[in-house]
Coordinates of C-alpha atoms and ligand atoms in Angstrom, one line a residue:
V49 CA 34.5 12.6 -28.5
R50 CA 36.8 10.2 -26.7
E51 CA 37.3 12.6 -23.8
A52 CA 33.6 13.2 -23.5
G53 CA 33.0 9.4 -23.4
G54 CA 35.7 9.0 -20.8
N55 CA 34.2 11.7 -18.7
S56 CA 30.7 10.3 -18.7
I57 CA 32.1 6.9 -17.7
T58 CA 33.9 8.5 -14.7
S59 CA 30.8 10.4 -13.6
L60 CA 28.6 7.3 -14.1
S61 CA 30.8 5.2 -11.8
S62 CA 31.0 8.0 -9.3
A63 CA 27.2 8.2 -9.4
S64 CA 26.8 4.5 -8.8
H65 CA 29.5 4.7 -6.1
K66 CA 27.4 7.4 -4.4
A67 CA 24.3 5.3 -4.7
L68 CA 26.0 2.3 -3.1
H69 CA 27.2 4.5 -0.3
R70 CA 23.7 5.8 0.3
K71 CA 22.3 2.3 0.3
S72 CA 24.7 1.0 2.9
L73 CA 24.1 4.2 5.0
I74 CA 20.3 3.6 4.8
E75 CA 20.7 0.0 5.7
K76 CA 22.9 0.8 8.7
R77 CA 20.6 3.6 10.0
L78 CA 17.4 1.5 9.3
L79 CA 18.7 -1.3 11.5
L80 CA 19.1 1.2 14.3
A81 CA 15.7 2.9 13.6
L82 CA 14.0 -0.5 13.8
D83 CA 15.7 -1.3 17.0
Q84 CA 14.7 2.0 18.6
E85 CA 11.2 2.0 16.9
N86 CA 12.0 5.3 15.2
L87 CA 9.7 4.5 12.3
E88 CA 6.3 6.0 12.1
V89 CA 3.0 5.2 10.4
L90 CA 0.6 7.6 8.8
Y91 CA -2.9 6.8 7.7
Q92 CA -4.8 7.9 4.6
P93 CA -8.6 7.8 4.5
Q94 CA -10.5 5.5 2.2
Y95 CA -13.9 7.0 1.4
D96 CA -17.1 5.2 0.5
L97 CA -18.8 7.2 -2.3
S98 CA -22.3 5.8 -1.7
R99 CA -22.3 6.0 2.1
E100 CA -20.4 9.3 1.9
K101 CA -18.1 8.5 4.7
I102 CA -14.6 7.3 5.6
I103 CA -14.7 3.5 6.1
G104 CA -11.0 2.8 6.4
V105 CA -7.4 3.9 6.1
E106 CA -4.2 2.8 4.5
A107 CA -1.2 2.6 6.7
L108 CA 1.9 4.1 5.1
V109 CA 5.3 3.9 6.7
R110 CA 7.3 7.1 7.4
W111 CA 10.9 7.5 8.3
E112 CA 12.9 10.6 9.2
D113 CA 16.4 9.7 10.3
E114 CA 18.4 12.3 12.3
E115 CA 21.5 11.7 10.1
I116 CA 20.0 11.2 6.6
G117 CA 16.7 13.1 7.0
V118 CA 13.5 11.9 5.4
V119 CA 13.7 8.7 3.4
S120 CA 10.7 8.2 1.2
P121 CA 9.0 4.8 1.1
D122 CA 9.8 4.7 -2.7
E123 CA 13.5 4.7 -1.7
L124 CA 13.2 2.8 1.5
I125 CA 11.1 -0.2 0.6
P126 CA 13.3 -1.5 -2.3
I127 CA 16.4 -1.2 -0.2
A128 CA 14.6 -2.9 2.7
E129 CA 13.5 -5.7 0.3
E130 CA 17.1 -6.2 -0.9
T131 CA 18.5 -6.4 2.6
G132 CA 15.7 -8.5 4.1
L133 CA 14.8 -5.7 6.6
I134 CA 11.4 -5.5 4.9
N135 CA 10.2 -8.2 7.3
D136 CA 11.0 -6.1 10.3
I137 CA 9.3 -3.1 8.7
G138 CA 6.3 -5.3 8.0
S139 CA 6.1 -6.7 11.6
F140 CA 6.3 -3.1 12.9
V141 CA 3.6 -1.8 10.7
I142 CA 1.3 -4.8 11.3
E143 CA 1.6 -4.5 15.0
K144 CA 1.0 -0.8 14.9
A145 CA -2.0 -1.1 12.5
C146 CA -3.6 -3.8 14.7
N147 CA -3.2 -1.7 17.8
Q148 CA -4.7 1.3 16.0
A149 CA -7.6 -0.6 14.6
V150 CA -8.5 -1.8 18.1
E151 CA -8.2 1.7 19.6
W152 CA -10.5 3.1 16.9
S153 CA -12.9 0.2 17.4
K154 CA -13.1 1.0 21.1
K155 CA -13.9 4.6 20.2
G156 CA -16.8 3.3 18.0
L157 CA -15.1 4.3 14.8
G158 CA -14.8 0.8 13.2
L159 CA -12.2 1.8 10.6
K160 CA -10.5 -0.9 8.6
V161 CA -6.8 -0.6 8.3
S162 CA -5.0 -1.6 5.1
I163 CA -1.4 -2.7 5.2
N164 CA 1.1 -2.9 2.3
L165 CA 2.9 -6.2 2.1
S166 CA 5.5 -7.2 -0.4
V167 CA 5.9 -10.6 -2.1
R168 CA 9.2 -11.1 -0.2
E169 CA 7.4 -10.9 3.1
F170 CA 5.0 -13.6 2.0
R171 CA 7.9 -16.0 1.1
D172 CA 8.3 -16.3 4.8
K173 CA 6.5 -19.5 5.6
N174 CA 5.4 -18.1 9.0
M175 CA 3.9 -14.9 7.5
A176 CA 0.3 -16.0 8.1
K177 CA 1.2 -17.1 11.6
T178 CA 3.0 -13.7 12.3
I179 CA -0.1 -11.8 11.3
M180 CA -2.5 -14.1 13.2
N181 CA -0.2 -13.6 16.3
S182 CA -0.4 -9.9 15.9
L183 CA -4.2 -10.1 15.8
T184 CA -4.3 -12.3 18.9
N185 CA -1.8 -10.1 20.8
T186 CA -3.6 -6.9 20.1
G187 CA -7.1 -8.3 20.3
C188 CA -7.8 -7.1 16.8
P189 CA -10.6 -8.8 14.9
A190 CA -9.4 -10.1 11.4
H191 CA -12.2 -8.2 9.5
L192 CA -10.6 -4.9 10.5
I193 CA -7.4 -5.7 8.7
Q194 CA -6.8 -5.5 4.9
I195 CA -3.7 -6.5 3.0
E196 CA -2.7 -4.6 -0.1
I197 CA -0.6 -6.6 -2.6
T198 CA 0.6 -5.4 -6.0
E199 CA 0.1 -6.8 -9.4
K200 CA 3.8 -7.7 -9.5
F201 CA 3.2 -9.7 -6.3
A202 CA 0.3 -11.5 -7.9
L203 CA 2.5 -12.5 -10.9
E204 CA 5.1 -14.0 -8.6
A205 CA 2.5 -15.6 -6.2
E206 CA 1.0 -17.5 -9.1
A207 CA 4.2 -19.6 -9.4
E208 CA 4.6 -20.1 -5.7
S209 CA 2.1 -22.3 -4.0
N210 CA 3.3 -21.4 -0.6
I211 CA 2.3 -17.8 -1.1
I212 CA -1.2 -18.7 -2.2
K213 CA -1.5 -21.0 0.7
Q214 CA -0.7 -18.3 3.2
M215 CA -3.1 -15.9 1.5
K216 CA -5.9 -18.4 1.7
I217 CA -5.3 -19.1 5.3
L218 CA -5.6 -15.3 6.1
A219 CA -8.6 -14.9 3.8
N220 CA -10.3 -17.7 5.6
E221 CA -9.7 -16.0 8.9
G222 CA -11.5 -12.9 7.6
I223 CA -8.7 -10.7 6.3
T224 CA -9.5 -8.9 3.1
F225 CA -7.0 -8.7 0.2
V226 CA -6.7 -5.6 -2.0
L227 CA -5.0 -5.8 -5.5
D228 CA -3.0 -2.5 -5.6
D229 CA -1.7 -0.6 -8.6
F230 CA -4.3 -2.3 -10.8
G231 CA -3.6 -1.7 -14.5
T232 CA 0.1 -0.9 -14.3
G233 CA 1.2 -3.8 -16.4
Y234 CA 1.0 -7.2 -14.8
A235 CA -2.7 -7.5 -14.6
S236 CA -4.2 -10.8 -15.4
F237 CA -7.8 -11.6 -14.9
R238 CA -6.6 -15.1 -13.9
Y239 CA -5.4 -13.7 -10.6
M240 CA -9.0 -12.9 -9.7
Q241 CA -9.8 -16.6 -9.7
L242 CA -6.5 -17.8 -8.2
L243 CA -6.1 -15.3 -5.4
P244 CA -8.7 -14.3 -2.7
I245 CA -9.0 -10.7 -3.9
E246 CA -12.0 -8.7 -2.7
I247 CA -10.9 -5.1 -3.7
L248 CA -9.3 -3.7 -6.8
K249 CA -7.4 -0.5 -6.5
I250 CA -7.1 1.4 -9.7
D251 CA -3.6 2.8 -10.0
Q252 CA -3.4 6.6 -9.6
T253 CA -1.8 7.2 -13.0
F254 CA -5.2 6.4 -14.5
I255 CA -7.0 8.7 -12.1
H256 CA -4.6 11.6 -12.7
S257 CA -5.2 11.5 -16.4
L258 CA -8.9 10.7 -16.1
M259 CA -10.3 14.0 -17.3
M260 CA -7.7 14.3 -20.1
S261 CA -9.2 12.0 -22.7
D262 CA -12.2 10.0 -23.6
K263 CA -10.1 6.9 -23.9
N264 CA -9.0 7.2 -20.2
Q265 CA -12.6 7.6 -19.1
K266 CA -13.6 4.5 -21.0
L267 CA -10.7 2.5 -19.5
V268 CA -11.5 3.5 -15.9
N269 CA -15.2 2.9 -16.5
G270 CA -14.3 -0.5 -17.9
I271 CA -12.4 -1.4 -14.8
V272 CA -15.3 -0.3 -12.6
Q273 CA -17.8 -2.4 -14.6
F274 CA -15.5 -5.3 -14.6
G275 CA -15.4 -5.1 -10.8
K276 CA -19.2 -5.0 -10.6
S277 CA -19.6 -8.0 -12.8
M278 CA -17.1 -9.9 -10.7
N279 CA -18.6 -8.7 -7.4
I280 CA -15.3 -7.0 -6.5
T281 CA -15.2 -3.7 -4.8
V282 CA -13.4 -1.0 -6.8
L283 CA -11.3 1.7 -5.2
A284 CA -9.8 4.6 -7.1
E285 CA -6.5 5.9 -5.8
G286 CA -4.9 9.3 -6.2
V287 CA -8.2 11.3 -6.5
E288 CA -7.2 15.0 -6.2
T289 CA -10.1 16.9 -7.7
E290 CA -13.9 17.2 -7.3
E291 CA -14.2 16.7 -11.0
Q292 CA -12.5 13.3 -10.7
L293 CA -14.7 12.4 -7.8
Q294 CA -17.9 13.2 -9.7
Q295 CA -16.8 11.2 -12.7
L296 CA -15.9 8.2 -10.6
K297 CA -19.2 8.4 -8.8
Q298 CA -21.1 8.5 -12.1
F299 CA -19.2 5.3 -13.2
G300 CA -20.4 3.6 -9.9
C301 CA -16.9 3.3 -8.4
N302 CA -17.2 2.2 -4.8
Y303 CA -14.4 3.8 -2.9
I304 CA -11.9 6.6 -3.4
Q305 CA -8.6 7.6 -1.8
G306 CA -6.5 10.6 -2.4
F307 CA -5.4 14.2 -1.5
L308 CA -9.0 15.4 -2.2
I309 CA -10.2 13.6 0.9
S310 CA -6.9 13.9 2.8
K311 CA -3.2 13.3 2.5
P312 CA -1.7 10.6 4.9
V313 CA -2.0 12.0 8.4
N314 CA -1.5 10.8 12.0
E315 CA -4.2 8.9 14.1
K316 CA -5.5 12.0 15.9
E317 CA -6.1 13.8 12.6
I318 CA -8.0 10.7 11.3
E319 CA -10.3 10.9 14.3
R320 CA -10.9 14.6 13.6
L321 CA -11.7 13.8 9.9
V322 CA -14.1 11.0 10.8
K323 CA -16.2 12.9 13.3
Ligands
LIG11 P1 1.1 2.7 -2.7 O1 0.7 1.6 -1.9 O2 0.6 2.7 -4.1 O3 0.6 4.0 -1.9 C1 0.1 5.2 -2.5 C2 1.1 6.3 -2.5 O4 0.5 7.4 -3.2 C3 1.5 6.8 -1.1 O5 2.8 7.3 -1.2 C4 0.5 8.0 -0.9 O6 1.0 9.0 0.0 C5 0.4 8.6 -2.3 N1 -0.8 9.3 -2.6 C6 -2.0 9.1 -2.0 N2 -3.0 9.9 -2.5 C7 -2.4 10.6 -3.5 C8 -2.8 11.7 -4.4 O7 -4.0 12.1 -4.4 N3 -1.9 12.2 -5.2 C9 -0.6 11.8 -5.3 N4 0.2 12.3 -6.1 N5 -0.1 10.8 -4.4 C10 -1.0 10.2 -3.5 P2 3.9 6.9 -0.2 O8 3.4 6.9 1.2 O9 5.1 7.7 -0.5 O10 4.2 5.3 -0.5 C11 4.8 4.9 -1.7 C12 4.8 3.4 -1.8 O11 5.7 2.8 -0.8 C13 3.4 2.8 -1.6 O12 2.7 2.9 -2.8 C14 3.8 1.4 -1.2 O13 4.0 0.6 -2.4 C15 5.1 1.6 -0.5 N6 4.9 1.5 1.0 C16 4.5 2.5 1.8 N7 4.4 2.1 3.1 C17 4.7 0.7 3.1 C18 4.8 -0.3 4.1 O14 4.6 -0.1 5.3 N8 5.2 -1.6 3.6 C19 5.5 -1.8 2.3 N9 5.8 -3.1 1.9 N10 5.4 -0.9 1.3 C20 5.0 0.4 1.7
LIG12 CA1 -1.1 0.5 -1.3
LIG13 CA1 -1.1 2.1 -5.3
LIG14 CA1 2.8 2.6 -6.0

């Protein structure tokens, strides 16, 4: 027993050693990638169920490093947050999203572009200014940009008046806020009063299990009806089947997003999907 315990301690520390090594490698390569603009952005359509058309896209960062290979956002973002590089990723994605929104607008597509921003980025007192500058520099109208924040973000924002202040400045300019991952644990209806949220995004775990139980359907329907009563647009994320789409339509859900419509793709592919 002793030996087994000893072994597991050895392997644990070597595992955490490996994790540390990977983290510092990612940090080092990310610095370089940001410098050389080696990051990419893909776009996933957001589809309006009543108008039966794509009305916007979510910008999702992609990184394939020549040394480490593909690093998924789920690994990349937490490391970037820890090291502070998240602000540089944010600036890159914002600039890219604004340019793309303008380009699509010129082509008469009028797609809104959603950007994911973390709470750490909003702690920067110049966040609102940075975003407004990107809008000005690219000639992008504010109403074409949406910002997705998570429930965890909302929880922390509540205690930090600076964050709320920045959000309100941007909302007044015409930027829409989306509450992402809704229902995953931090939800408080209080945020709806406190923060300028216009769209609720039901977390994909609820959509994936939608057809599996009556309880799930009641829950999702409940969120949709709550949105209606609050005059908030409801978007269901992670829609993969026609069955889920029909069910959500029946509930009166406004928008959907997911592999059924399209996985995240490049800008050319979006134009092909919209036409
Ligand atoms: P998220 O904001 O909740 O984004 C949705 C994730 O679900 C994306 O993963 C998307 O590719 C995936 N997805 C979309 N539709 C479906 C579906 O039908 N089925 C399944 N199984 N998955 C679907 P992705 O791109 O790997 O991003 C993961 C997370 O990383 C995002 O979750 C977001 O929190 C974060 N992230 C991505 N890009 C950025 C960024 O530029 N900035 C920041 N701060 N975070 C980002
Ligand atoms: Ca999101
Ligand atoms: Ca989400
Ligand atoms: Ca997520």
